[in-house]
mmCIF file of C-alpha atoms in Angstrom:
data_model
loop_
_atom_site.group_PDB
_atom_site.id
_atom_site.type_symbol
_atom_site.label_atom_id
_atom_site.label_comp_id
_atom_site.label_asym_id
_atom_site.label_seq_id
_atom_site.Cartn_x
_atom_site.Cartn_y
_atom_site.Cartn_z
ATOM 1 C CA ALA V 1 329.551 116.336 166.021
ATOM 2 C CA ASN V 2 326.005 116.438 167.330
ATOM 3 C CA CYS V 3 325.273 118.650 170.324
ATOM 4 C CA ALA V 4 323.172 116.386 172.503
ATOM 5 C CA ALA V 5 321.612 116.924 175.918
ATOM 6 C CA GLY V 6 324.006 118.584 178.334
ATOM 7 C CA CYS V 7 326.408 120.015 175.758
ATOM 8 C CA THR V 8 327.515 123.663 175.441
ATOM 9 C CA VAL V 9 328.092 125.568 172.202
ATOM 10 C CA LEU V 10 330.645 128.218 173.198
ATOM 11 C CA LEU V 11 330.895 131.312 170.978
ATOM 12 C CA LYS V 12 334.262 133.073 170.966
ATOM 13 C CA ASP V 13 334.584 136.873 170.947
ATOM 14 C CA GLY V 14 333.907 138.348 167.524
ATOM 15 C CA THR V 15 331.253 139.309 164.988
ATOM 16 C CA TYR V 16 329.133 136.557 163.474
ATOM 17 C CA ALA V 17 326.940 136.563 160.383
ATOM 18 C CA PRO V 18 323.209 135.865 160.810
ATOM 19 C CA GLN V 19 322.674 132.226 161.753
ATOM 20 C CA GLY V 20 319.292 131.691 160.112
ATOM 21 C CA VAL V 21 316.905 128.923 161.190
ATOM 22 C CA LEU V 22 318.101 126.293 163.661
ATOM 23 C CA ASP V 23 315.426 123.594 163.758
ATOM 24 C CA VAL V 24 316.092 121.158 166.575
ATOM 25 C CA THR V 25 313.782 118.574 165.015
ATOM 26 C CA GLY V 26 315.287 119.013 161.562
ATOM 27 C CA ALA V 27 318.595 118.132 159.950
ATOM 28 C CA THR V 28 320.864 120.133 162.251
ATOM 29 C CA ALA V 29 323.613 119.181 164.656
ATOM 30 C CA LEU V 30 321.490 120.333 167.601
ATOM 31 C CA ARG V 31 319.388 117.950 169.673
ATOM 32 C CA GLN V 32 316.895 118.363 172.494
ATOM 33 C CA GLY V 33 318.004 119.067 176.014
ATOM 34 C CA THR V 34 316.421 117.772 179.201
ATOM 35 C CA ALA V 35 315.515 119.404 182.505
ATOM 36 C CA ALA V 36 318.642 117.913 184.082
ATOM 37 C CA GLN V 37 320.876 118.429 181.022
ATOM 38 C CA PRO V 38 319.909 121.479 178.956
ATOM 39 C CA VAL V 39 321.679 122.451 175.745
ATOM 40 C CA THR V 40 323.506 125.778 176.186
ATOM 41 C CA ILE V 41 324.467 128.318 173.504
ATOM 42 C CA LYS V 42 326.745 130.743 175.305
ATOM 43 C CA ALA V 43 329.196 133.560 174.710
ATOM 44 C CA GLU V 44 332.615 132.817 176.136
ATOM 45 C CA ASN V 45 332.661 136.413 177.391
ATOM 46 C CA ALA V 46 329.304 138.054 178.003
ATOM 47 C CA ARG V 47 328.000 140.076 175.024
ATOM 48 C CA LYS V 48 331.256 139.835 173.077
ATOM 49 C CA ALA V 49 329.819 137.216 170.745
ATOM 50 C CA PHE V 50 328.063 139.631 168.399
ATOM 51 C CA ILE V 51 325.524 138.316 165.867
ATOM 52 C CA GLN V 52 324.764 141.183 163.503
ATOM 53 C CA GLY V 53 322.079 141.564 160.866
ATOM 54 C CA THR V 54 322.963 142.439 157.288
ATOM 55 C CA THR V 55 321.155 143.457 154.115
ATOM 56 C CA ALA V 56 320.684 139.745 153.336
ATOM 57 C CA SER V 57 317.356 138.088 154.163
ATOM 58 C CA THR V 58 318.954 135.469 156.456
ATOM 59 C CA GLN V 59 317.418 135.710 159.910
ATOM 60 C CA ILE V 60 319.740 136.671 162.757
ATOM 61 C CA LEU V 61 318.681 133.673 164.848
ATOM 62 C CA ARG V 62 315.480 131.630 164.752
ATOM 63 C CA LEU V 63 315.420 128.650 167.098
ATOM 64 C CA GLN V 64 312.609 126.223 166.318
ATOM 65 C CA ASN V 65 311.106 123.319 168.279
ATOM 66 C CA ALA V 66 313.685 123.477 171.066
ATOM 67 C CA GLN V 67 313.173 122.057 174.540
ATOM 68 C CA TYR V 68 315.390 122.818 177.526
ATOM 69 C CA TYR V 69 317.787 125.257 175.860
ATOM 70 C CA ILE V 70 319.760 128.132 177.395
ATOM 71 C CA ILE V 71 320.887 131.152 175.359
ATOM 72 C CA ASP V 72 323.348 133.059 177.504
ATOM 73 C CA GLY V 73 325.304 136.282 177.064
ATOM 74 C CA LEU V 74 324.856 136.951 173.334
ATOM 75 C CA ARG V 75 324.614 140.319 171.610
ATOM 76 C CA LEU V 76 322.104 140.490 168.744
ATOM 77 C CA GLU V 77 321.664 143.629 166.637
ATOM 78 C CA ASN V 78 319.860 144.313 163.387
ATOM 79 C CA ILE V 79 320.047 147.110 160.833
ATOM 80 C CA ASP V 80 317.403 149.044 158.892
ATOM 81 C CA SER V 81 317.243 147.371 155.483
ATOM 82 C CA VAL V 82 314.506 146.809 152.889
ATOM 83 C CA THR V 83 316.087 143.475 151.936
ATOM 84 C CA GLY V 84 317.237 142.433 155.416
ATOM 85 C CA SER V 85 315.626 140.076 157.900
ATOM 86 C CA GLY V 86 313.098 140.968 160.560
ATOM 87 C CA SER V 87 313.334 140.173 164.254
ATOM 88 C CA ASN V 88 316.574 139.652 166.161
ATOM 89 C CA LEU V 89 315.718 136.402 167.977
ATOM 90 C CA ASN V 90 312.671 134.220 167.411
ATOM 91 C CA ILE V 91 312.056 131.282 169.743
ATOM 92 C CA GLU V 92 309.385 129.316 167.861
ATOM 93 C CA ASN V 93 307.529 126.388 169.473
ATOM 94 C CA GLY V 94 310.005 126.544 172.343
ATOM 95 C CA VAL V 95 309.413 124.794 175.656
ATOM 96 C CA SER V 96 311.555 125.577 178.708
ATOM 97 C CA VAL V 97 313.958 127.803 176.769
ATOM 98 C CA THR V 98 315.925 130.354 178.820
ATOM 99 C CA VAL V 99 317.271 133.609 177.356
ATOM 100 C CA ARG V 100 319.481 135.476 179.808
ATOM 101 C CA ASN V 101 322.316 137.975 180.202
ATOM 102 C CA SER V 102 322.033 139.041 176.549
ATOM 103 C CA LEU V 103 321.868 142.400 174.804
ATOM 104 C CA PHE V 104 319.354 143.176 172.048
ATOM 105 C CA ARG V 105 319.472 146.361 169.982
ATOM 106 C CA PHE V 106 317.970 147.738 166.751
ATOM 107 C CA ASN V 107 315.127 145.888 165.111
ATOM 108 C CA ASN V 108 314.846 146.272 161.330
ATOM 109 C CA ARG V 109 312.418 149.188 161.053
ATOM 110 C CA PHE V 110 311.611 148.353 157.442
ATOM 111 C CA LYS V 111 309.818 145.244 158.732
ATOM 112 C CA ASN V 112 307.087 144.450 161.262
ATOM 113 C CA SER V 113 309.881 143.121 163.459
ATOM 114 C CA HIS V 114 310.742 142.829 167.135
ATOM 115 C CA LEU V 115 313.792 142.209 169.307
ATOM 116 C CA LEU V 116 312.701 138.910 170.906
ATOM 117 C CA ILE V 117 309.672 136.791 169.992
ATOM 118 C CA LEU V 118 308.357 133.835 172.003
ATOM 119 C CA GLU V 119 306.031 132.242 169.473
ATOM 120 C CA ASN V 120 303.687 129.312 170.173
ATOM 121 C CA GLY V 121 305.716 128.279 173.205
ATOM 122 C CA SER V 122 305.390 127.718 176.932
ATOM 123 C CA ASN V 123 307.344 127.717 180.180
ATOM 124 C CA ASN V 124 310.129 129.889 178.785
ATOM 125 C CA LEU V 125 312.263 132.245 180.874
ATOM 126 C CA VAL V 126 313.596 135.672 179.815
ATOM 127 C CA GLU V 127 315.769 137.219 182.509
ATOM 128 C CA LYS V 128 318.538 139.752 183.114
ATOM 129 C CA ASN V 129 318.706 140.996 179.510
ATOM 130 C CA GLU V 130 318.944 144.517 178.106
ATOM 131 C CA PHE V 131 316.845 145.812 175.200
ATOM 132 C CA TYR V 132 317.524 149.038 173.287
ATOM 133 C CA SER V 133 316.310 151.066 170.288
ATOM 134 C CA TRP V 134 313.267 149.423 168.680
ATOM 135 C CA HIS V 135 310.044 150.786 167.212
ATOM 136 C CA ARG V 136 307.664 147.792 167.540
ATOM 137 C CA LYS V 137 307.970 145.342 170.451
ATOM 138 C CA ALA V 138 310.993 144.440 172.558
ATOM 139 C CA VAL V 139 309.761 141.162 174.100
ATOM 140 C CA HIS V 140 306.763 139.677 172.336
ATOM 141 C CA PRO V 141 305.129 136.522 173.717
ATOM 142 C CA ARG V 142 302.824 135.604 170.815
ATOM 143 C CA LYS V 143 300.372 132.763 171.424
ATOM 144 C CA SER V 144 302.654 131.780 174.306
ATOM 145 C CA HIS V 145 301.770 130.804 177.849
ATOM 146 C CA PHE V 146 303.278 130.091 181.277
ATOM 147 C CA ASN V 147 306.346 132.204 180.494
ATOM 148 C CA THR V 148 308.356 134.256 182.992
ATOM 149 C CA ILE V 149 309.869 137.618 181.992
ATOM 150 C CA ARG V 150 311.831 139.124 184.863
ATOM 151 C CA SER V 151 314.643 141.457 185.861
ATOM 152 C CA ASN V 152 315.143 142.903 182.365
ATOM 153 C CA TYR V 153 315.975 146.492 181.388
ATOM 154 C CA PHE V 154 314.276 148.263 178.457
ATOM 155 C CA ASN V 155 315.045 151.602 176.794
ATOM 156 C CA ALA V 156 313.616 152.265 173.329
ATOM 157 C CA ARG V 157 315.599 155.510 173.183
ATOM 158 C CA CYS V 158 312.767 157.142 171.222
ATOM 159 C CA ALA V 159 313.731 155.110 168.144
ATOM 160 C CA GLY V 160 310.528 155.866 166.195
ATOM 161 C CA ASN V 161 309.871 155.143 162.535
ATOM 162 C CA VAL V 162 312.247 155.397 159.608
ATOM 163 C CA THR V 163 311.309 157.049 156.304
ATOM 164 C CA GLY V 164 309.885 154.434 153.943
ATOM 165 C CA GLY V 165 309.836 151.744 156.629
ATOM 166 C CA TYR V 166 307.121 149.825 158.444
ATOM 167 C CA VAL V 167 304.950 152.394 160.188
ATOM 168 C CA SER V 168 304.461 151.675 163.882
ATOM 169 C CA THR V 169 302.091 153.718 166.039
ATOM 170 C CA THR V 170 303.803 152.876 169.336
ATOM 171 C CA SER V 171 306.768 151.036 170.807
ATOM 172 C CA GLU V 172 306.036 148.396 173.461
ATOM 173 C CA ASP V 173 308.448 146.938 175.990
ATOM 174 C CA ILE V 174 306.612 143.677 176.760
ATOM 175 C CA SER V 175 303.577 142.769 174.678
ATOM 176 C CA ILE V 176 301.509 139.633 175.373
ATOM 177 C CA TYR V 177 299.618 139.097 172.126
ATOM 178 C CA PRO V 178 297.777 136.880 173.057
ATOM 179 C CA GLY V 179 298.675 134.625 175.996
ATOM 180 C CA HIS V 180 297.726 133.362 179.427
ATOM 181 C CA ASP V 181 299.399 132.530 182.739
ATOM 182 C CA ASN V 182 302.486 134.633 182.027
ATOM 183 C CA LEU V 183 304.505 136.233 184.829
ATOM 184 C CA VAL V 184 306.104 139.657 184.272
ATOM 185 C CA GLU V 185 308.102 140.812 187.292
ATOM 186 C CA ASN V 186 310.787 143.234 188.430
ATOM 187 C CA ASN V 187 311.449 144.792 185.019
ATOM 188 C CA ILE V 188 312.489 148.400 184.381
ATOM 189 C CA ALA V 189 311.198 150.144 181.261
ATOM 190 C CA GLU V 190 312.187 153.683 180.391
ATOM 191 C CA ASN V 191 312.857 156.152 177.631
ATOM 192 C CA THR V 192 315.670 158.675 177.795
ATOM 193 C CA THR V 193 313.070 161.462 177.771
ATOM 194 C CA PRO V 194 309.316 161.585 177.119
ATOM 195 C CA CYS V 195 309.210 161.015 173.348
ATOM 196 C CA SER V 196 307.024 162.402 170.622
ATOM 197 C CA PHE V 197 306.747 158.759 169.458
ATOM 198 C CA SER V 198 304.184 156.877 171.581
ATOM 199 C CA SER V 199 305.361 154.168 173.976
ATOM 200 C CA GLN V 200 303.785 151.527 176.203
ATOM 201 C CA GLY V 201 305.557 149.729 179.014
ATOM 202 C CA TYR V 202 303.525 146.537 179.424
ATOM 203 C CA ASN V 203 300.714 145.386 177.193
ATOM 204 C CA ILE V 204 298.105 142.655 176.932
ATOM 205 C CA ASP V 205 296.566 142.651 173.455
ATOM 206 C CA ALA V 206 293.746 140.129 173.820
ATOM 207 C CA THR V 207 293.471 138.760 170.320
ATOM 208 C CA ILE V 208 292.199 135.307 169.446
ATOM 209 C CA PRO V 209 292.858 132.481 169.944
ATOM 210 C CA GLY V 210 292.459 133.009 173.681
ATOM 211 C CA PRO V 211 292.205 132.732 176.530
ATOM 212 C CA ASN V 212 294.007 135.861 177.736
ATOM 213 C CA ASP V 213 293.746 135.267 181.444
ATOM 214 C CA HIS V 214 295.771 134.900 184.626
ATOM 215 C CA ASN V 215 298.662 137.095 183.484
ATOM 216 C CA ARG V 216 300.506 138.583 186.476
ATOM 217 C CA PHE V 217 302.581 141.764 186.761
ATOM 218 C CA PHE V 218 304.622 142.229 189.948
ATOM 219 C CA GLY V 219 307.121 144.914 190.901
ATOM 220 C CA ASN V 220 307.572 146.561 187.481
ATOM 221 C CA ILE V 221 308.712 150.158 186.881
ATOM 222 C CA VAL V 222 307.957 152.463 183.928
ATOM 223 C CA LEU V 223 309.577 155.871 183.310
ATOM 224 C CA ASN V 224 309.018 158.470 180.550
ATOM 225 C CA HIS V 225 306.360 156.571 178.586
ATOM 226 C CA THR V 226 303.069 157.619 177.049
ATOM 227 C CA TRP V 227 301.255 154.811 178.894
ATOM 228 C CA GLY V 228 302.644 152.741 181.732
ATOM 229 C CA ALA V 229 300.574 149.674 180.824
ATOM 230 C CA VAL V 230 297.687 149.004 178.460
ATOM 231 C CA PHE V 231 295.405 145.978 178.851
ATOM 232 C CA LYS V 232 292.856 145.891 176.069
ATOM 233 C CA ALA V 233 290.157 143.707 174.543
ATOM 234 C CA ARG V 234 290.099 143.070 170.823
ATOM 235 C CA GLY V 235 286.488 141.874 170.684
ATOM 236 C CA ASP V 236 283.371 141.271 172.753
ATOM 237 C CA THR V 237 283.834 137.575 173.552
ATOM 238 C CA ALA V 238 285.506 136.235 176.688
ATOM 239 C CA ASP V 239 288.582 134.933 174.874
ATOM 240 C CA GLN V 240 289.200 138.422 173.465
ATOM 241 C CA MET V 241 289.316 140.131 176.855
ATOM 242 C CA PRO V 242 292.097 140.231 179.452
ATOM 243 C CA GLN V 243 290.672 138.381 182.445
ATOM 244 C CA GLU V 244 291.859 137.559 185.958
ATOM 245 C CA THR V 245 294.890 139.854 185.563
ATOM 246 C CA THR V 246 296.937 140.760 188.642
ATOM 247 C CA VAL V 247 299.013 143.941 189.003
ATOM 248 C CA GLU V 248 300.964 144.619 192.208
ATOM 249 C CA ASN V 249 303.669 147.092 193.233
ATOM 250 C CA PHE V 250 303.532 148.840 189.853
ATOM 251 C CA VAL V 251 305.365 152.187 189.607
ATOM 252 C CA VAL V 252 304.823 154.659 186.745
ATOM 253 C CA LEU V 253 306.744 157.946 186.597
ATOM 254 C CA THR V 254 306.292 160.760 184.052
ATOM 255 C CA ALA V 255 303.587 159.150 181.922
ATOM 256 C CA THR V 256 302.466 161.716 179.375
ATOM 257 C CA LYS V 257 298.940 160.206 179.187
ATOM 258 C CA ILE V 258 297.870 157.326 181.458
ATOM 259 C CA GLY V 259 299.685 155.163 183.995
ATOM 260 C CA LEU V 260 297.444 152.085 183.751
ATOM 261 C CA TRP V 261 294.873 152.009 180.930
ATOM 262 C CA LEU V 262 292.217 149.300 181.157
ATOM 263 C CA LYS V 263 290.089 148.762 178.041
ATOM 264 C CA SER V 264 287.285 146.191 178.608
ATOM 265 C CA VAL V 265 289.165 144.188 181.244
ATOM 266 C CA GLU V 266 287.433 141.698 183.544
ATOM 267 C CA ASN V 267 288.377 140.801 187.133
ATOM 268 C CA LEU V 268 291.548 142.818 187.581
ATOM 269 C CA THR V 269 293.329 142.546 190.924
ATOM 270 C CA THR V 270 295.603 145.379 192.089
#
């Protein structure tokens, strides 16, 4: 039966194979939600519905073109595999999608992969999740705007690179690449100890297409990182510079290099 606005897909306890691409506008049983009646994909018991990557190329979960969806209480883990899929959860072209109360661990370090991607979307909410053991980016808003990322916990656990895998120069907890009008608040980012592998807590990477402005960071904490936050331009035009960025109540402890690194940033408010 079709899952229309207001329905809930309830996942029982157990281990599930990768789910691949779920395209809400395509030939699937899923349909769009509404503000009053979202579609919910939920674990019956928090984090006991375990979607695990394999050596197959099937993606763990890629939700495309969804509006007013809630993903609640899942556990998504990948493995290191040359033939396996990349990122753990990709929300592509999503509008008003909520991801909450879920656990993400292990990206596939043989790929340029991340734990959670918000790609070409807007007005999405990522809250009260936990992210562990990655070597690229944990939460990656890519060409996404007006998103809120709040009250999450991050610990890369010094994962680093794997021999023969995709070489990363640094792990990043939240990386806006690019995006505007995003709110990042009340998150905790740490490593178990200061690592030999470089790490950044919060990042604006002002690539094109811009603009990369009006991103706000409130009440975030960083512990045992190389850099607490890095806001950097990727060119000399306005749309390639972080602009009108606000940082308030930002705490950085035991940064091995710099707490807040600003690289060609315009109109920062602290």
